[in-house]
RNA sequence: UGGGGCGUCGACAAGUGGUCUAAGUCACGGGAUUUUGGAUCCCGCAUUCGGAGGUUCGAAUCCUCCCGCCCCAGCCA
């Protein structure tokens, strides 16, 4: 088995491409075959080297290695040209002088047949001569094309004398000015597959109509004939995977570049903190079929959490800090408690976490008048500070505006170090915290789905993209407090901020000024109860 | 009668004549457990396969008709 992943270098790869990559490379891996990376670079007006570099990086990052060296359709331009001459000699192709408009008008419609070009029956020698002169640059763009001579009455429009070559006086990123005629996809793809010895040419559903043409070309040429097989492209809820729209959002500033952590691009997912493993697992679980379907983005997030739960170090961070003073703890005293790094992985060991009289807790973890099922902190209530001790809230301090600025609590010395109370009373709530004098300031960026609408690609449900955007897709928190050791977090580090979610270091981070991206939240049963009104 | 596809649980998706009163995963609901309302563990979740007929001892799987959805009229890929 020999497969290939054939991107056009005209944009960045996204999660939909990942499905194709995993499929093609996965097939080769599973059946002991090979997989090529082939750039389908037949349109120099749209393609650029920067995209090739980005695609190479993304495929490698996803964990796949292609047969060296990578392939380019442009490497086959000579062969393709010779093959075109063979077609002409066989009387299966001709040079057409009609304009693009004329060709469109004579193609017919979906229900009516087209009409044949007046140039359709030119003698072979004339076609050969004209085609050669096209190659030499004697004609302007649009003046002539090479067409296959098939059937202008075919029900399949692709068979109504499709254009094989057009004149494009544009320099090519790889062949420079060597060519001014470039092959169309239909003329290039199958033959490139054939040259590379591809056995299974896997592509998306919209090419199903092209298969008869794919077969026609190879049959006429008598060349090695790979088999084209189609599958449904990925559609993800709350996500747009159209290259056109992605480019637009980058250009109009809706997002901050191709690698904005909200983008479904591989580079965006990478910056967001996704792991290659989780993306591969996702591609494995969604399966491959021919029916158009939409996968819930929750499945992608599940695959991520599943992996991060096993691998990410747990650490404490407070996103929206509220100061809490433990009045019966000696002023100026500091001690360290042992904290487990990952309950899912014993080998991750323990670390020391500094504790003192004043700590920050999450503002949302306190309610002045909490509902019954809220088992976090409230006046007179007891709660556990993870790894440290049990505290009771004695007093709520407010400013003149009536805002809560500080909590006064007392701790139970018996529970110091995380011990359970001797009297056997159960403490339901556990909070993460950060010691005030030891805290490191951090910027935390909270990300959510770019689109609040489930099917942003649906023009009926979403006539205007803007109105379907999630206004809360990015929330920047500049006043987060994190454990001291996180001040030294490195790019590529991933953590679970206890009870808050999984976070990764953003490239914007600088020494002493950490920046964290929320990769994905933790499952939030309480949040779900609140939004369903069952929290009372 | 343009051509090509697709329709199995809320979302994916196995299954292509008997082992199907239909696998698995996510989601969802319930319970246990828990120093993360996380994780983990149990339990539940399509008598039905777009619909209607038919063939057959037997159909999601074969046949007929019907319905719905997607793709194709770039000198894009």
Coordinates of C-alpha atoms (C1' of nucleotides) in Angstrom, one line a residue:
Chain A
X1 CA 0.0 0.0 0.0
X2 CA 1.2 3.4 -0.9
X3 CA -0.8 6.5 0.0
X4 CA -0.2 10.3 -0.2
X5 CA -1.3 13.5 1.5
X6 CA -1.6 16.1 -1.3
X7 CA -2.1 19.6 0.1
X8 CA -2.1 22.7 -2.0
X9 CA 0.3 25.1 -0.5
X10 CA -2.1 28.0 -0.4
X11 CA -3.0 28.2 3.3
X12 CA -2.4 26.7 6.7
X13 CA -3.5 23.1 7.6
X14 CA -6.5 22.7 9.9
X15 CA -8.1 20.0 11.9
X16 CA -9.9 18.8 8.8
X17 CA -6.6 18.2 7.1
X18 CA -5.5 16.3 10.2
X19 CA -8.2 13.8 9.5
X20 CA -6.8 13.3 6.0
X21 CA -3.3 13.1 7.3
X22 CA -4.1 10.6 10.0
X23 CA -6.1 8.6 7.4
X24 CA -3.4 8.5 4.8
X25 CA -0.4 8.1 7.0
X26 CA -2.4 5.8 9.3
X27 CA -3.3 3.5 6.4
X28 CA 0.3 3.2 5.3
X29 CA 1.4 2.5 8.9
X30 CA -1.3 -0.1 9.5
X31 CA -0.6 -2.0 6.3
X32 CA 3.1 -1.7 6.3
X33 CA 3.1 0.7 3.4
X34 CA 4.4 4.1 2.6
X35 CA 2.9 7.6 2.5
X36 CA 4.1 10.5 0.5
X37 CA 3.7 14.2 1.2
X38 CA 3.0 15.8 -2.1
X39 CA 2.4 19.5 -2.8
X40 CA -0.2 20.0 -5.4
X41 CA 1.4 23.1 -6.7
X42 CA -0.2 23.6 -10.1
X43 CA -1.5 27.1 -9.5
X44 CA 1.4 29.6 -9.0
X45 CA -1.0 32.5 -8.6
X46 CA -2.1 31.2 -5.2
X47 CA 0.7 29.2 -3.8
X48 CA 3.6 30.3 -1.6
X49 CA 6.7 28.8 0.0
X50 CA 5.7 30.0 3.5
X51 CA 2.8 27.6 3.3
X52 CA 5.0 24.7 2.3
X53 CA 7.2 25.4 5.4
X54 CA 4.2 25.7 7.7
X55 CA 2.7 22.5 6.3
X56 CA 5.9 20.5 6.7
X57 CA 6.1 21.7 10.3
X58 CA 2.5 20.8 11.1
X59 CA 2.6 17.3 9.6
X60 CA 5.8 16.5 11.6
X61 CA 4.3 18.0 14.7
X62 CA 1.3 15.7 14.3
X63 CA 3.8 12.8 14.5
X64 CA 4.1 11.7 10.9
X65 CA 7.1 11.3 8.7
X66 CA 6.7 11.1 5.0
X67 CA 8.8 9.3 2.4
X68 CA 11.9 11.5 1.6
X69 CA 12.1 13.7 -0.1
X70 CA 8.7 15.3 -0.3
X71 CA 7.1 15.4 -3.7
X72 CA 5.9 18.2 -5.8
X73 CA 3.5 18.0 -8.7
X74 CA 5.7 20.7 -10.3
X75 CA 8.5 18.0 -10.5
X76 CA 6.3 16.2 -13.0
X77 CA 5.7 19.2 -15.3
X78 CA 7.9 17.7 -18.1
X79 CA 6.3 14.3 -17.9
X80 CA 2.8 15.8 -17.8
X81 CA 3.6 17.9 -20.8
X82 CA 4.8 14.8 -22.8
X83 CA 1.7 12.9 -21.7
X84 CA -0.4 15.7 -23.0
X85 CA 1.3 15.5 -26.4
X86 CA 0.6 11.8 -26.4
X87 CA -3.1 12.6 -25.8
X88 CA -3.0 15.0 -28.7
X89 CA -1.3 12.5 -31.0
X90 CA -4.0 10.0 -30.1
X91 CA -6.7 12.5 -31.0
X92 CA -7.8 12.8 -27.4
X93 CA -7.0 16.4 -26.9
X94 CA -7.1 19.7 -28.7
X95 CA -6.1 23.3 -28.4
X96 CA -9.2 25.5 -28.1
X97 CA -9.1 29.2 -29.0
X98 CA -12.4 30.0 -27.3
X99 CA -12.4 32.5 -24.4
X100 CA -13.2 31.4 -20.9
X101 CA -16.6 32.9 -21.3
X102 CA -17.3 31.0 -24.5
X103 CA -16.2 27.8 -22.9
X104 CA -18.5 28.4 -20.0
X105 CA -21.4 29.2 -22.3
X106 CA -20.9 26.2 -24.5
X107 CA -20.6 23.8 -21.6
X108 CA -24.3 23.6 -21.4
X109 CA -26.2 23.4 -18.1
X110 CA -26.8 20.6 -15.6
X111 CA -29.8 19.4 -17.6
X112 CA -28.8 20.4 -21.2
X113 CA -25.8 19.1 -23.1
X114 CA -23.0 21.4 -24.2
X115 CA -22.0 22.2 -27.7
X116 CA -18.7 21.3 -29.3
X117 CA -16.0 23.9 -29.9
X118 CA -15.4 24.9 -33.5
X119 CA -11.7 24.1 -32.8
X120 CA -12.5 20.6 -31.6
X121 CA -11.5 18.8 -34.7
X122 CA -8.2 20.5 -35.5
X123 CA -5.6 18.2 -37.1
X124 CA -3.2 16.6 -34.8
X125 CA -0.2 18.4 -36.2
X126 CA -1.8 21.8 -35.8
X127 CA -2.7 20.9 -32.2
X128 CA 0.9 19.8 -31.5
X129 CA 2.2 23.0 -33.0
X130 CA -0.2 25.2 -31.1
X131 CA 0.4 23.4 -27.8
X132 CA 4.2 23.8 -28.2
X133 CA 3.7 27.5 -29.0
X134 CA 1.6 27.9 -25.9
X135 CA 4.4 26.5 -23.9
X136 CA 6.9 28.9 -25.6
X137 CA 4.8 31.8 -24.4
X138 CA 3.6 32.9 -27.8
X139 CA 0.0 33.5 -26.6
X140 CA -1.4 35.7 -23.9
X141 CA -3.2 34.3 -20.9
X142 CA -6.7 33.2 -21.7
X143 CA -6.1 33.0 -25.4
X144 CA -5.8 29.3 -25.7
X145 CA -6.2 26.2 -23.5
X146 CA -5.7 22.5 -24.1
X147 CA -8.8 20.5 -23.7
X148 CA -9.5 16.8 -23.5
X149 CA -11.8 15.5 -26.2
X150 CA -14.4 13.5 -24.4
X151 CA -18.1 14.1 -24.6
X152 CA -19.9 17.5 -24.6
X153 CA -23.2 15.8 -23.9
X154 CA -22.0 13.8 -20.8
X155 CA -24.3 14.1 -17.8
X156 CA -21.0 14.5 -15.8
X157 CA -19.9 18.1 -16.5
X158 CA -16.3 17.1 -15.8
X159 CA -16.3 15.0 -18.9
X160 CA -17.5 17.9 -21.2
X161 CA -14.0 18.4 -22.7
X162 CA -12.3 19.5 -19.5
X163 CA -9.5 22.0 -19.7
X164 CA -6.1 20.3 -19.2
X165 CA -3.7 23.2 -19.5
X166 CA -4.1 27.0 -19.2
X167 CA -1.7 29.8 -19.8
X168 CA -0.5 31.5 -16.7
X169 CA 2.3 34.0 -17.0
X170 CA 3.2 33.8 -13.4
X171 CA 6.5 32.7 -11.8
X172 CA 6.2 29.5 -9.9
X173 CA 7.7 29.2 -6.4
X174 CA 9.7 26.2 -7.5
X175 CA 10.0 26.2 -11.3
X176 CA 10.4 30.0 -11.6
X177 CA 9.9 31.2 -15.1
X178 CA 10.4 27.8 -16.8
X179 CA 6.7 27.4 -17.6
X180 CA 3.9 29.6 -18.6
X181 CA 1.4 26.8 -19.1
X182 CA 0.2 24.9 -16.0
X183 CA -1.7 21.7 -15.7
X184 CA -5.2 21.7 -14.1
X185 CA -5.9 19.5 -11.1
X186 CA -7.6 16.9 -13.2
X187 CA -4.6 16.5 -15.5
X188 CA -2.0 16.6 -12.8
X189 CA -3.4 14.6 -9.9
X190 CA -4.0 11.1 -11.2
X191 CA -0.8 11.1 -13.2
X192 CA 1.2 12.3 -10.2
X193 CA -0.4 9.4 -8.2
X194 CA 0.6 7.1 -11.0
X195 CA 4.2 8.3 -11.2
X196 CA 4.6 7.8 -7.5
X197 CA 3.1 4.4 -7.5
X198 CA 0.3 5.4 -5.3
X199 CA -2.1 2.4 -4.8
X200 CA -4.9 4.2 -2.9
X201 CA -5.6 7.8 -3.8
X202 CA -7.8 8.9 -1.0
X203 CA -9.7 12.2 -1.4
X204 CA -12.8 14.0 -0.3
X205 CA -16.4 13.5 -1.5
X206 CA -16.5 16.5 -3.9
X207 CA -14.0 14.7 -6.1
X208 CA -16.3 11.7 -6.7
X209 CA -17.5 13.4 -9.9
X210 CA -13.9 13.6 -11.0
X211 CA -13.2 9.9 -10.7
X212 CA -14.4 9.1 -14.2
X213 CA -12.0 11.7 -15.5
X214 CA -9.2 10.5 -13.3
X215 CA -9.8 7.0 -14.8
X216 CA -10.1 8.3 -18.3
X217 CA -6.8 10.0 -18.3
X218 CA -4.9 7.0 -16.9
X219 CA -6.6 4.7 -19.3
X220 CA -5.9 6.8 -22.3
X221 CA -2.2 7.0 -21.2
X222 CA -2.0 3.3 -20.4
X223 CA -0.2 4.3 -17.2
X224 CA -0.2 2.6 -13.8
X225 CA -3.7 3.2 -12.5
X226 CA -4.1 4.0 -8.8
X227 CA -7.6 3.7 -7.3
X228 CA -9.3 6.8 -6.2
X229 CA -11.4 6.4 -3.0
X230 CA -13.5 9.2 -1.5
X231 CA -14.5 9.9 2.1
X232 CA -16.4 12.7 3.8
X233 CA -14.4 15.7 5.0
X234 CA -14.6 16.7 8.6
X235 CA -17.2 19.1 9.8
X236 CA -16.9 20.3 13.4
X237 CA -19.5 22.0 15.4
X238 CA -18.8 25.6 16.5
X239 CA -16.0 25.7 14.0
X240 CA -15.4 26.9 10.4
X241 CA -13.0 25.0 8.3
X242 CA -13.3 26.9 5.1
X243 CA -9.9 28.1 3.9
X244 CA -11.5 31.2 2.4
X245 CA -13.2 32.2 5.6
X246 CA -10.1 31.4 7.7
X247 CA -8.0 33.6 5.5
X248 CA -10.6 36.4 5.8
X249 CA -10.7 36.2 9.6
X250 CA -6.9 36.4 9.7
X251 CA -6.9 39.4 7.3
X252 CA -9.7 41.4 8.9
X253 CA -8.4 40.9 12.4
X254 CA -11.2 38.8 13.8
X255 CA -8.4 36.6 15.1
X256 CA -4.8 37.4 15.8
X257 CA -3.2 35.4 13.0
X258 CA -3.2 31.8 11.8
X259 CA -2.0 30.6 15.1
X260 CA -4.5 32.4 17.2
X261 CA -5.4 29.8 19.9
X262 CA -9.1 30.0 18.8
X263 CA -8.3 29.0 15.3
X264 CA -9.0 25.4 14.1
X265 CA -5.6 25.4 12.4
X266 CA -2.9 23.0 13.5
X267 CA -0.8 25.9 14.5
X268 CA -3.7 27.4 16.4
X269 CA -4.4 24.2 18.2
X270 CA -0.7 23.8 19.0
X271 CA -0.5 27.3 20.5
X272 CA -3.7 26.6 22.4
X273 CA -1.9 23.7 24.1
X274 CA -3.4 20.7 22.2
X275 CA -1.2 17.6 22.0
X276 CA -0.6 15.8 18.7
X277 CA -1.6 12.6 20.5
X278 CA -5.1 13.9 21.4
X279 CA -5.7 15.1 17.8
X280 CA -4.7 11.7 16.4
X281 CA -6.9 10.0 18.9
X282 CA -9.8 12.2 17.9
X283 CA -9.2 11.4 14.2
X284 CA -9.2 7.7 15.2
X285 CA -12.5 8.0 17.0
X286 CA -14.5 10.0 14.5
X287 CA -14.1 7.2 12.0
X288 CA -14.1 7.5 8.2
X289 CA -17.3 7.2 6.1
X290 CA -19.0 8.7 3.1
X291 CA -21.9 10.4 4.8
X292 CA -21.7 14.1 5.4
X293 CA -21.7 14.5 9.1
X294 CA -20.8 17.0 11.8
X295 CA -18.8 15.9 14.8
X296 CA -19.4 17.6 18.1
X297 CA -16.4 19.6 19.2
X298 CA -17.0 18.1 22.6
X299 CA -15.4 14.9 21.3
X300 CA -12.2 16.7 20.4
X301 CA -12.1 18.3 23.9
X302 CA -12.8 14.9 25.5
X303 CA -9.8 13.4 23.7
X304 CA -7.6 16.3 25.0
X305 CA -8.8 16.0 28.6
X306 CA -8.4 12.3 28.5
X307 CA -4.7 12.6 27.7
X308 CA -4.0 15.7 29.8
X309 CA -5.6 14.1 32.8
X310 CA -3.0 11.4 32.7
X311 CA 0.0 13.6 31.9
X312 CA -0.5 17.1 33.2
X313 CA 1.1 18.2 36.5
X314 CA -1.5 19.6 38.9
X315 CA -0.6 23.0 40.2
X316 CA -2.6 25.7 42.0
X317 CA -3.5 29.0 40.5
X318 CA -6.1 31.6 41.3
X319 CA -7.6 33.4 38.3
X320 CA -9.7 36.0 40.0
X321 CA -8.1 36.5 43.4
X322 CA -9.9 37.3 46.7
X323 CA -7.7 37.7 49.7
X324 CA -8.3 35.5 52.7
X325 CA -6.7 36.1 56.1
X326 CA -6.3 33.3 58.6
X327 CA -6.6 35.2 61.8
X328 CA -5.5 32.4 64.1
X329 CA -2.3 31.7 62.1
X330 CA 0.8 33.5 63.4
X331 CA 1.7 36.6 61.5
X332 CA 4.9 36.3 59.6
X333 CA 5.0 32.6 59.8
X334 CA 5.5 30.5 56.7
X335 CA 5.6 26.7 56.2
X336 CA 5.6 24.3 53.3
X337 CA 3.1 21.5 52.6
X338 CA 3.6 18.5 50.4
X339 CA 1.4 18.5 47.3
X340 CA 0.8 15.6 45.0
X341 CA 1.8 16.4 41.4
X342 CA -0.6 14.0 39.7
X343 CA -3.0 11.6 41.3
X344 CA -3.1 9.7 38.1
X345 CA 0.6 9.2 38.0
X346 CA 2.5 8.2 41.1
X347 CA 5.8 8.7 39.5
X348 CA 5.1 12.4 39.2
X349 CA 5.9 12.7 42.9
X350 CA 5.3 15.6 45.3
X351 CA 6.4 19.2 45.6
X352 CA 6.5 21.7 48.4
X353 CA 3.9 24.5 48.4
X354 CA 4.4 27.5 50.7
X355 CA 1.7 28.6 53.0
X356 CA 1.2 31.7 55.1
X357 CA -1.4 33.7 57.1
X358 CA -2.7 35.3 53.9
X359 CA -3.8 33.4 50.8
X360 CA -5.7 34.1 47.7
X361 CA -8.7 32.0 46.8
X362 CA -11.0 32.1 43.8
X363 CA -13.6 34.9 44.0
X364 CA -16.2 32.5 42.7
X365 CA -15.5 30.1 45.5
X366 CA -17.1 32.4 48.0
X367 CA -20.8 33.3 48.2
X368 CA -22.3 35.6 50.8
X369 CA -25.6 33.9 50.5
X370 CA -25.0 30.5 49.0
X371 CA -27.6 28.1 47.8
X372 CA -27.9 24.8 49.6
X373 CA -26.0 22.8 47.2
X374 CA -23.1 25.2 47.0
X375 CA -20.4 23.5 49.1
X376 CA -17.7 26.0 48.8
X377 CA -17.1 28.9 51.2
X378 CA -19.8 31.1 52.8
X379 CA -20.2 32.9 56.1
X380 CA -19.8 30.4 58.9
X381 CA -19.0 27.6 56.5
X382 CA -16.0 25.3 56.5
X383 CA -14.0 24.3 53.6
X384 CA -10.7 22.6 52.9
X385 CA -7.7 24.4 51.5
X386 CA -6.1 21.7 49.3
X387 CA -3.0 20.1 50.8
X388 CA -3.1 22.6 53.7
X389 CA -5.9 22.7 56.3
X390 CA -9.5 23.3 57.0
X391 CA -10.8 26.8 57.5
X392 CA -14.0 28.5 58.6
X393 CA -15.2 31.8 57.4
X394 CA -15.8 34.2 60.3
X395 CA -16.1 37.6 58.8
X396 CA -16.6 39.3 55.4
X397 CA -14.8 42.6 54.9
X398 CA -16.3 45.0 52.4
X399 CA -15.2 48.4 51.1
X400 CA -17.3 51.5 51.0
X401 CA -18.9 50.4 47.7
X402 CA -20.1 47.3 49.4
X403 CA -17.7 45.0 47.5
X404 CA -16.1 42.1 49.2
X405 CA -12.4 42.8 49.6
X406 CA -11.3 40.3 52.1
X407 CA -12.4 37.3 54.1
X408 CA -11.4 36.6 57.7
X409 CA -11.2 33.0 58.6
X410 CA -9.8 30.7 61.2
X411 CA -8.1 27.4 60.6
X412 CA -8.4 24.1 62.5
X413 CA -4.8 23.4 63.7
X414 CA -5.6 19.7 63.9
X415 CA -6.0 19.5 60.1
X416 CA -2.7 21.2 59.3
X417 CA -0.9 19.4 56.5
X418 CA -4.2 18.1 55.1
X419 CA -5.2 15.8 57.9
X420 CA -8.8 14.9 58.3
X421 CA -10.6 16.2 61.4
X422 CA -10.4 13.9 64.4
X423 CA -14.1 14.3 65.1
X424 CA -14.9 12.7 61.8
X425 CA -16.9 15.6 60.4
X426 CA -17.0 15.7 56.6
X427 CA -15.8 18.7 54.7
X428 CA -17.3 18.7 51.3
X429 CA -15.6 21.5 49.6
X430 CA -11.9 21.8 48.7
X431 CA -10.4 25.0 47.2
X432 CA -7.1 25.7 45.6
X433 CA -5.2 28.7 46.9
X434 CA -2.0 30.6 46.6
X435 CA 0.0 32.2 49.5
X436 CA 0.0 36.0 49.1
X437 CA 3.7 36.7 49.9
X438 CA 4.8 33.8 47.6
X439 CA 2.4 34.4 44.7
X440 CA 3.6 35.1 41.2
X441 CA 1.6 37.3 39.0
X442 CA 0.5 35.9 35.7
X443 CA -1.5 36.7 32.7
X444 CA -4.1 34.1 31.9
X445 CA -6.0 33.9 28.6
X446 CA -9.3 32.1 28.7
X447 CA -10.5 30.7 25.4
X448 CA -13.8 29.5 24.3
X449 CA -15.3 28.4 21.0
X450 CA -14.8 31.1 18.3
X451 CA -18.4 30.7 17.3
X452 CA -21.3 30.5 19.7
X453 CA -23.4 29.1 16.9
X454 CA -23.2 25.3 16.4
X455 CA -23.2 25.5 12.6
X456 CA -21.5 28.7 11.6
X457 CA -21.1 27.4 8.0
X458 CA -24.8 27.2 7.5
X459 CA -25.8 30.4 5.7
X460 CA -29.4 30.0 6.7
X461 CA -28.7 29.8 10.4
X462 CA -25.8 32.1 10.2
X463 CA -26.3 34.7 7.4
X464 CA -23.7 37.0 8.9
X465 CA -20.5 35.5 10.4
X466 CA -20.1 38.4 12.8
X467 CA -23.4 37.7 14.5
X468 CA -22.4 34.1 15.1
X469 CA -19.1 34.8 16.7
X470 CA -18.8 34.1 20.4
X471 CA -18.2 37.5 22.1
X472 CA -16.5 35.7 24.9
X473 CA -14.1 33.6 22.9
X474 CA -11.2 35.4 24.6
X475 CA -11.0 36.7 28.1
X476 CA -7.7 38.1 29.3
X477 CA -7.1 38.0 33.1
X478 CA -4.1 40.2 34.0
X479 CA -4.2 39.7 37.8
X480 CA -4.0 35.9 38.2
X481 CA -1.9 34.5 41.0
X482 CA 0.1 31.3 40.6
X483 CA 2.4 29.1 42.6
X484 CA 6.0 30.4 42.8
X485 CA 7.4 27.6 40.6
X486 CA 5.2 28.6 37.7
X487 CA 7.2 31.7 37.3
X488 CA 9.7 29.5 35.6
X489 CA 7.3 27.7 33.3
X490 CA 8.7 27.0 29.9
X491 CA 7.1 27.1 26.5
X492 CA 5.6 23.6 25.9
X493 CA 4.7 23.1 29.5
X494 CA 1.2 22.0 30.2
X495 CA -0.5 22.0 33.6
X496 CA -3.7 21.3 35.2
X497 CA -4.6 24.4 37.3
X498 CA -6.5 22.6 40.0
X499 CA -10.3 22.8 39.5
X500 CA -9.8 25.4 36.7
X501 CA -8.7 23.4 33.7
X502 CA -5.7 22.6 31.6
X503 CA -3.3 25.4 30.8
X504 CA -0.2 25.8 28.6
X505 CA 2.5 28.4 28.3
X506 CA 2.0 30.9 25.5
X507 CA 4.9 32.1 23.4
X508 CA 4.2 35.6 24.6
X509 CA 5.5 34.6 28.1
X510 CA 8.7 36.3 29.2
X511 CA 11.0 35.5 32.1
X512 CA 9.2 36.6 35.3
X513 CA 6.0 37.4 33.3
X514 CA 4.3 34.1 32.6
X515 CA 1.4 34.0 30.2
X516 CA -0.9 30.9 30.2
X517 CA -3.5 29.8 27.7
X518 CA -6.5 27.8 28.9
X519 CA -6.3 24.8 26.7
X520 CA -9.6 23.4 27.8
X521 CA -11.7 23.5 30.9
X522 CA -12.2 20.7 33.3
X523 CA -15.6 19.0 33.1
X524 CA -17.8 21.2 35.3
X525 CA -20.7 19.4 36.9
X526 CA -21.4 22.3 39.2
X527 CA -21.4 24.8 36.3
X528 CA -23.8 22.6 34.5
X529 CA -26.1 22.5 37.5
X530 CA -26.0 26.3 37.8
X531 CA -26.9 26.8 34.1
X532 CA -29.7 24.3 34.3
X533 CA -31.1 25.9 37.4
X534 CA -30.6 22.8 39.5
X535 CA -28.1 24.4 41.9
X536 CA -30.6 25.7 44.4
Chain B
rU1 C1' -35.8 10.5 -15.4
rG2 C1' -28.9 15.6 -16.2
rG3 C1' -24.8 13.1 -13.5
rG4 C1' -22.6 11.5 -8.8
rG5 C1' -23.3 10.4 -3.6
rC6 C1' -25.6 9.8 1.3
rG7 C1' -29.7 8.5 5.0
rU8 C1' -28.5 3.0 11.6
rC9 C1' -29.7 6.3 19.1
rG10 C1' -28.8 13.7 20.8
rA11 C1' -23.4 13.4 17.9
rC12 C1' -20.0 10.1 15.4
rA13 C1' -20.1 5.1 13.7
rA14 C1' -19.8 -0.7 13.3
rG15 C1' -22.8 -4.0 10.8
rU16 C1' -23.7 -5.7 3.7
rG17 C1' -29.2 -12.3 4.4
rG18 C1' -29.6 -15.9 10.3
rU19 C1' -24.6 -15.1 16.1
rC20 C1' -28.9 -8.0 15.4
rU21 C1' -35.2 -7.7 20.4
rA22 C1' -28.2 -3.7 16.2
rA23 C1' -21.0 -3.1 18.6
rG24 C1' -18.1 0.8 20.3
rU25 C1' -17.1 6.1 21.6
rC26 C1' -18.9 11.0 22.9
rA27 C1' -23.1 13.3 25.1
rC28 C1' -27.0 12.5 28.5
rG29 C1' -29.5 10.4 33.2
rG30 C1' -28.8 7.7 37.9
rG31 C1' -25.7 5.7 41.8
rA32 C1' -20.8 4.6 44.4
rU33 C1' -16.3 6.8 45.5
rU34 C1' -13.2 11.1 46.1
rU35 C1' -8.4 16.4 50.0
rU36 C1' -9.8 18.6 42.2
rG37 C1' -18.3 19.4 42.1
rG38 C1' -11.7 16.5 38.3
rA39 C1' -10.5 11.4 37.8
rU40 C1' -12.3 6.4 38.6
rC41 C1' -16.2 2.6 39.0
rC42 C1' -21.1 0.6 38.3
rC43 C1' -26.0 1.0 35.9
rG44 C1' -29.4 3.0 32.2
rC45 C1' -29.8 4.9 27.2
rA46 C1' -32.4 2.4 19.0
rU47 C1' -37.9 -4.4 19.7
rU48 C1' -35.3 -0.6 15.7
rC49 C1' -32.1 0.7 11.0
rG50 C1' -35.5 7.6 6.1
rG51 C1' -40.8 5.7 4.5
rA52 C1' -44.1 2.2 2.1
rG53 C1' -44.5 -2.3 -0.3
rG54 C1' -42.2 -7.0 -1.9
rU55 C1' -38.7 -11.5 -2.0
rU56 C1' -37.3 -15.1 1.8
rC57 C1' -38.4 -20.0 6.8
rG58 C1' -35.5 -15.4 8.1
rA59 C1' -33.9 -8.4 5.9
rA60 C1' -30.6 -2.8 8.6
rU61 C1' -28.5 -6.0 5.0
rC62 C1' -31.8 -8.3 -1.6
rC63 C1' -35.8 -6.0 -5.1
rU64 C1' -39.5 -1.9 -6.3
rC65 C1' -41.4 2.7 -5.6
rC66 C1' -41.4 7.1 -2.7
rC67 C1' -39.2 10.9 0.7
rG68 C1' -35.1 13.9 2.5
rC69 C1' -30.1 15.8 2.4
rC70 C1' -25.2 16.8 0.0
rC71 C1' -21.9 17.7 -4.5
rC72 C1' -21.1 19.3 -9.9
rA73 C1' -22.0 24.3 -14.9
rG74 C1' -13.3 27.6 -12.2
rC75 C1' -8.8 28.6 -17.7
rC76 C1' -9.3 26.7 -8.4
rA77 C1' -7.8 22.3 -5.8

